[in-house]
Amino acid sequence: MSEARNYFRDVETLDNGNVEAAYARWAPIYDLTFDVLLKPGRRAAAAAASGARGAILDVGVGTGLELPLFSRDTQVVGVDLSEPMLRRAAQRVRRERLGHVAGLVKMDATQMAFDDASFACVVAPYVLTVVPEPAAMLDELARVLRPGGEIVLVNHVSGKDDAVALFEAWLDRHMAPKLGWRPQFPWSIIGDWIDRNPQMKLVERRPLAPFGLFTLTRIQRVSVDRTGIDDSSRLDLALA
């Protein structure tokens, strides 16, 4: 627990204003810059989610790079804080005729407008390092996830006491608000959150290409509601 606390104490503050401004700058070049590097993680996340029996929530959908990777038999809803990124995602949906995408909505991932237990699976690739309060986002992902469903994360997880970790720490202290994300991200942020939430169970944690820079994490919500029914709730929210 202390590692995560020290991390947030030491890094420069990242807030939604920083994130929105940064991704407005990134939007025109995001695909060119990050498509190839991040595609293995997006593919792994989409594959893990595509077997879900019910609607899938894609948090931090950005320009929609992973939307074509989901099975066309699924129903996917994407949310993001950045309007410029969402506009590009909407263009992708139209251009590639992605009929399985039910909607794209601007939302803060820590305060979403969906009802409790609305989704069979929640996917959040490369998002935890972007939000100011990762634990608050995980709380919100768990809230909208139905019992039996999974949260699927893809994230860079920092090592300890090596040259790369020292460089990440320097970037965090000096560059995080300008970049729009935190280069340094200890596993304890996720691990401590799982430990605090007995209804959440770690199902899988494995490194991904390239070079194990990113980690796929699958977390299942194992509790059921008071009726004991595992119901794949319908989406009642009007989706833009």
Short mmCIF file of C-alpha atoms in Angstrom, two decimals:
data_model
loop_
_atom_site.label_atom_id
_atom_site.label_comp_id
_atom_site.label_asym_id
_atom_site.label_seq_id
_atom_site.Cartn_x
_atom_site.Cartn_y
_atom_site.Cartn_z
CA MET A 1 0.00 0.00 0.00
CA SER A 2 2.79 2.44 0.89
CA GLU A 3 4.35 2.17 -2.58
CA ALA A 4 1.17 3.46 -4.24
CA ARG A 5 0.79 6.24 -1.67
CA ASN A 6 4.38 7.37 -2.13
CA TYR A 7 3.92 7.31 -5.89
CA PHE A 8 0.98 9.73 -5.80
CA ARG A 9 2.76 11.94 -3.29
CA ASP A 10 5.86 12.26 -5.47
CA VAL A 11 4.48 12.75 -8.98
CA GLU A 12 3.32 16.02 -10.46
CA THR A 13 -0.46 16.45 -10.38
CA LEU A 14 -2.39 15.15 -13.38
CA ASP A 15 -5.98 16.34 -13.78
CA ASN A 16 -8.75 16.13 -16.35
CA GLY A 17 -7.82 19.52 -17.74
CA ASN A 18 -4.28 18.29 -18.46
CA VAL A 19 -5.66 15.14 -20.06
CA GLU A 20 -8.20 16.88 -22.30
CA ALA A 21 -5.64 19.44 -23.46
CA ALA A 22 -3.00 16.78 -24.12
CA TYR A 23 -5.31 14.54 -26.12
CA ALA A 24 -6.65 17.43 -28.16
CA ARG A 25 -3.00 17.83 -29.26
CA TRP A 26 -2.50 14.09 -29.72
CA ALA A 27 -5.74 13.46 -31.69
CA PRO A 28 -4.48 14.39 -35.20
CA ILE A 29 -1.36 12.21 -34.90
CA TYR A 30 -2.47 9.59 -32.38
CA ASP A 31 -3.06 6.74 -34.86
CA LEU A 32 0.20 7.35 -36.69
CA THR A 33 2.15 7.50 -33.42
CA PHE A 34 0.60 4.69 -31.40
CA ASP A 35 -1.26 2.24 -33.67
CA VAL A 36 1.57 -0.23 -34.30
CA LEU A 37 3.16 0.00 -30.84
CA LEU A 38 -0.09 -0.52 -28.92
CA LYS A 39 -1.91 -2.87 -31.29
CA PRO A 40 -0.85 -6.16 -29.60
CA GLY A 41 -2.38 -4.95 -26.34
CA ARG A 42 -5.55 -3.74 -28.03
CA ARG A 43 -5.87 -7.06 -29.86
CA ALA A 44 -5.40 -9.03 -26.62
CA ALA A 45 -7.98 -6.90 -24.80
CA ALA A 46 -10.55 -7.22 -27.58
CA ALA A 47 -10.01 -10.98 -27.76
CA ALA A 48 -10.49 -11.35 -24.00
CA ALA A 49 -13.70 -9.30 -24.13
CA SER A 50 -15.25 -10.70 -27.29
CA GLY A 51 -16.54 -13.84 -25.54
CA ALA A 52 -18.66 -11.80 -23.14
CA ARG A 53 -22.37 -12.60 -23.11
CA GLY A 54 -23.72 -9.10 -23.17
CA ALA A 55 -22.74 -5.51 -23.85
CA ILE A 56 -19.07 -4.45 -23.67
CA LEU A 57 -17.93 -1.04 -22.43
CA ASP A 58 -14.75 0.33 -24.00
CA VAL A 59 -13.39 2.97 -21.61
CA GLY A 60 -10.94 5.43 -23.10
CA VAL A 61 -11.96 4.43 -26.61
CA GLY A 62 -9.93 7.31 -28.06
CA THR A 63 -9.88 7.26 -31.87
CA GLY A 64 -11.42 3.79 -31.84
CA LEU A 65 -8.35 1.78 -32.81
CA GLU A 66 -9.60 -1.35 -31.03
CA LEU A 67 -13.23 -1.11 -32.22
CA PRO A 68 -12.62 -3.15 -35.42
CA LEU A 69 -10.88 -5.83 -33.32
CA PHE A 70 -13.97 -6.83 -31.33
CA SER A 71 -16.11 -9.69 -32.64
CA ARG A 72 -18.90 -8.36 -34.86
CA ASP A 73 -21.31 -10.44 -32.75
CA THR A 74 -20.75 -8.15 -29.76
CA GLN A 75 -22.37 -4.86 -28.75
CA VAL A 76 -19.76 -2.25 -27.85
CA VAL A 77 -20.21 1.18 -26.27
CA GLY A 78 -17.20 3.52 -26.20
CA VAL A 79 -16.59 6.40 -23.80
CA ASP A 80 -13.81 8.96 -23.68
CA LEU A 81 -13.12 12.35 -22.10
CA SER A 82 -11.72 13.85 -25.31
CA GLU A 83 -14.16 15.15 -27.93
CA PRO A 84 -11.50 15.40 -30.67
CA MET A 85 -10.62 11.74 -30.12
CA LEU A 86 -14.30 10.71 -30.12
CA ARG A 87 -14.91 12.53 -33.39
CA ARG A 88 -12.20 10.44 -35.00
CA ALA A 89 -13.68 7.28 -33.49
CA ALA A 90 -17.08 8.19 -34.98
CA GLN A 91 -15.45 8.67 -38.38
CA ARG A 92 -13.86 5.23 -38.06
CA VAL A 93 -17.21 3.63 -37.19
CA ARG A 94 -18.81 5.15 -40.29
CA ARG A 95 -15.85 4.51 -42.58
CA GLU A 96 -15.42 0.86 -41.57
CA ARG A 97 -19.15 0.20 -41.08
CA LEU A 98 -18.72 -1.07 -37.54
CA GLY A 99 -22.33 -2.01 -36.89
CA HIS A 100 -21.46 -3.66 -33.57
CA VAL A 101 -20.62 -0.25 -32.07
CA ALA A 102 -23.81 0.84 -30.31
CA GLY A 103 -22.64 4.31 -29.31
CA LEU A 104 -19.80 6.71 -28.49
CA VAL A 105 -20.25 9.02 -25.52
CA LYS A 106 -18.17 11.71 -23.83
CA MET A 107 -17.79 10.73 -20.17
CA ASP A 108 -15.39 10.95 -17.27
CA ALA A 109 -14.38 7.36 -16.49
CA THR A 110 -14.65 8.04 -12.76
CA GLN A 111 -18.25 9.35 -13.00
CA MET A 112 -20.15 7.50 -15.70
CA ALA A 113 -23.90 7.88 -16.32
CA PHE A 114 -24.60 4.17 -16.79
CA ASP A 115 -26.70 2.19 -14.32
CA ASP A 116 -25.10 -0.33 -11.98
CA ALA A 117 -24.31 -3.72 -13.56
CA SER A 118 -24.96 -2.50 -17.11
CA PHE A 119 -22.14 -4.38 -18.87
CA ALA A 120 -20.95 -7.96 -19.24
CA CYS A 121 -17.36 -6.80 -19.73
CA VAL A 122 -15.45 -3.54 -19.31
CA VAL A 123 -12.30 -3.00 -21.37
CA ALA A 124 -9.85 -0.21 -20.52
CA PRO A 125 -6.68 -0.42 -22.62
CA TYR A 126 -3.95 2.12 -21.81
CA VAL A 127 -6.27 4.20 -19.60
CA LEU A 128 -5.24 3.80 -15.94
CA THR A 129 -2.09 5.85 -16.50
CA VAL A 130 -4.22 8.67 -17.95
CA VAL A 131 -6.82 9.24 -15.21
CA PRO A 132 -5.96 11.41 -12.19
CA GLU A 133 -7.36 8.82 -9.73
CA PRO A 134 -6.86 5.24 -10.98
CA ALA A 135 -8.53 3.65 -7.93
CA ALA A 136 -11.62 5.81 -8.41
CA MET A 137 -11.79 4.69 -12.02
CA LEU A 138 -11.50 1.04 -11.01
CA ASP A 139 -14.34 1.58 -8.51
CA GLU A 140 -16.49 2.95 -11.33
CA LEU A 141 -15.61 0.11 -13.71
CA ALA A 142 -16.62 -2.38 -11.01
CA ARG A 143 -19.89 -0.51 -10.41
CA VAL A 144 -21.07 -0.75 -14.03
CA LEU A 145 -19.88 -4.38 -14.37
CA ARG A 146 -22.45 -7.12 -13.83
CA PRO A 147 -21.71 -10.07 -11.50
CA GLY A 148 -19.65 -12.68 -13.28
CA GLY A 149 -18.25 -10.13 -15.71
CA GLU A 150 -14.64 -9.07 -16.21
CA ILE A 151 -12.61 -5.89 -16.23
CA VAL A 152 -9.88 -6.20 -18.89
CA LEU A 153 -6.96 -3.82 -18.52
CA VAL A 154 -3.87 -3.25 -20.63
CA ASN A 155 -1.25 -1.07 -19.04
CA HIS A 156 2.44 -0.44 -18.69
CA VAL A 157 3.51 -1.63 -15.24
CA SER A 158 6.76 -0.18 -13.96
CA GLY A 159 9.66 -2.25 -12.77
CA LYS A 160 11.72 -1.44 -9.70
CA ASP A 161 15.16 0.01 -9.20
CA ASP A 162 16.45 -0.08 -12.77
CA ALA A 163 17.44 2.61 -15.25
CA VAL A 164 14.04 2.53 -16.97
CA ALA A 165 12.22 2.99 -13.66
CA LEU A 166 14.44 5.94 -12.77
CA PHE A 167 13.76 7.55 -16.16
CA GLU A 168 9.99 6.98 -15.74
CA ALA A 169 10.14 8.61 -12.31
CA TRP A 170 11.89 11.65 -13.81
CA LEU A 171 9.26 11.92 -16.56
CA ASP A 172 6.49 11.68 -13.97
CA ARG A 173 7.92 14.52 -11.94
CA HIS A 174 8.46 16.83 -14.91
CA MET A 175 6.35 15.81 -17.90
CA ALA A 176 3.15 13.95 -16.89
CA PRO A 177 0.71 16.88 -17.37
CA LYS A 178 2.19 17.74 -20.79
CA LEU A 179 2.14 14.11 -21.96
CA GLY A 180 -1.37 13.50 -20.64
CA TRP A 181 -0.37 10.27 -18.87
CA ARG A 182 1.96 8.91 -16.18
CA PRO A 183 5.00 7.05 -17.52
CA GLN A 184 5.51 5.41 -14.11
CA PHE A 185 2.79 3.07 -12.86
CA PRO A 186 3.45 0.52 -10.08
CA TRP A 187 1.47 -2.75 -9.97
CA SER A 188 0.50 -1.97 -6.38
CA ILE A 189 -2.12 0.52 -7.62
CA ILE A 190 -4.06 -2.37 -9.17
CA GLY A 191 -3.03 -5.01 -6.65
CA ASP A 192 -3.98 -2.93 -3.62
CA TRP A 193 -7.36 -2.13 -5.17
CA ILE A 194 -8.09 -5.83 -5.71
CA ASP A 195 -7.08 -6.57 -2.11
CA ARG A 196 -9.51 -3.91 -0.84
CA ASN A 197 -12.43 -5.30 -2.86
CA PRO A 198 -13.26 -8.91 -1.94
CA GLN A 199 -15.82 -9.18 -4.75
CA MET A 200 -13.02 -8.70 -7.30
CA LYS A 201 -10.71 -11.59 -8.23
CA LEU A 202 -7.52 -11.49 -10.30
CA VAL A 203 -8.01 -13.97 -13.16
CA GLU A 204 -4.95 -13.30 -15.33
CA ARG A 205 -1.87 -11.12 -15.39
CA ARG A 206 0.60 -11.57 -18.25
CA PRO A 207 3.15 -9.50 -20.17
CA LEU A 208 2.45 -8.59 -23.79
CA ALA A 209 4.46 -7.72 -26.85
CA PRO A 210 6.53 -5.80 -27.61
CA PHE A 211 9.21 -6.81 -25.10
CA GLY A 212 6.77 -7.18 -22.20
CA LEU A 213 6.33 -3.41 -22.01
CA PHE A 214 2.62 -3.82 -21.32
CA THR A 215 0.58 -6.12 -19.09
CA LEU A 216 -2.83 -7.68 -19.69
CA THR A 217 -4.87 -7.90 -16.48
CA ARG A 218 -8.25 -9.62 -16.17
CA ILE A 219 -10.29 -9.07 -13.02
CA GLN A 220 -13.60 -10.84 -12.42
CA ARG A 221 -16.48 -9.57 -10.32
CA VAL A 222 -17.39 -12.72 -8.39
CA SER A 223 -20.23 -11.44 -6.19
CA VAL A 224 -23.91 -11.58 -7.15
CA ASP A 225 -26.76 -9.22 -6.39
CA ARG A 226 -29.23 -9.77 -3.56
CA THR A 227 -31.53 -11.90 -5.70
CA GLY A 228 -28.64 -14.18 -6.66
CA ILE A 229 -29.44 -13.63 -10.34
CA ASP A 230 -26.65 -13.04 -12.82
CA ASP A 231 -28.58 -10.88 -15.26
CA SER A 232 -27.10 -9.43 -18.44
CA SER A 233 -28.74 -6.05 -18.08
CA ARG A 234 -29.98 -4.18 -21.11
CA LEU A 235 -28.63 -0.74 -21.80
CA ASP A 236 -31.30 1.83 -20.94
CA LEU A 237 -29.16 4.89 -21.54
CA ALA A 238 -29.71 6.72 -24.81
CA LEU A 239 -26.35 6.57 -26.53
CA ALA A 240 -25.07 9.43 -28.62
#
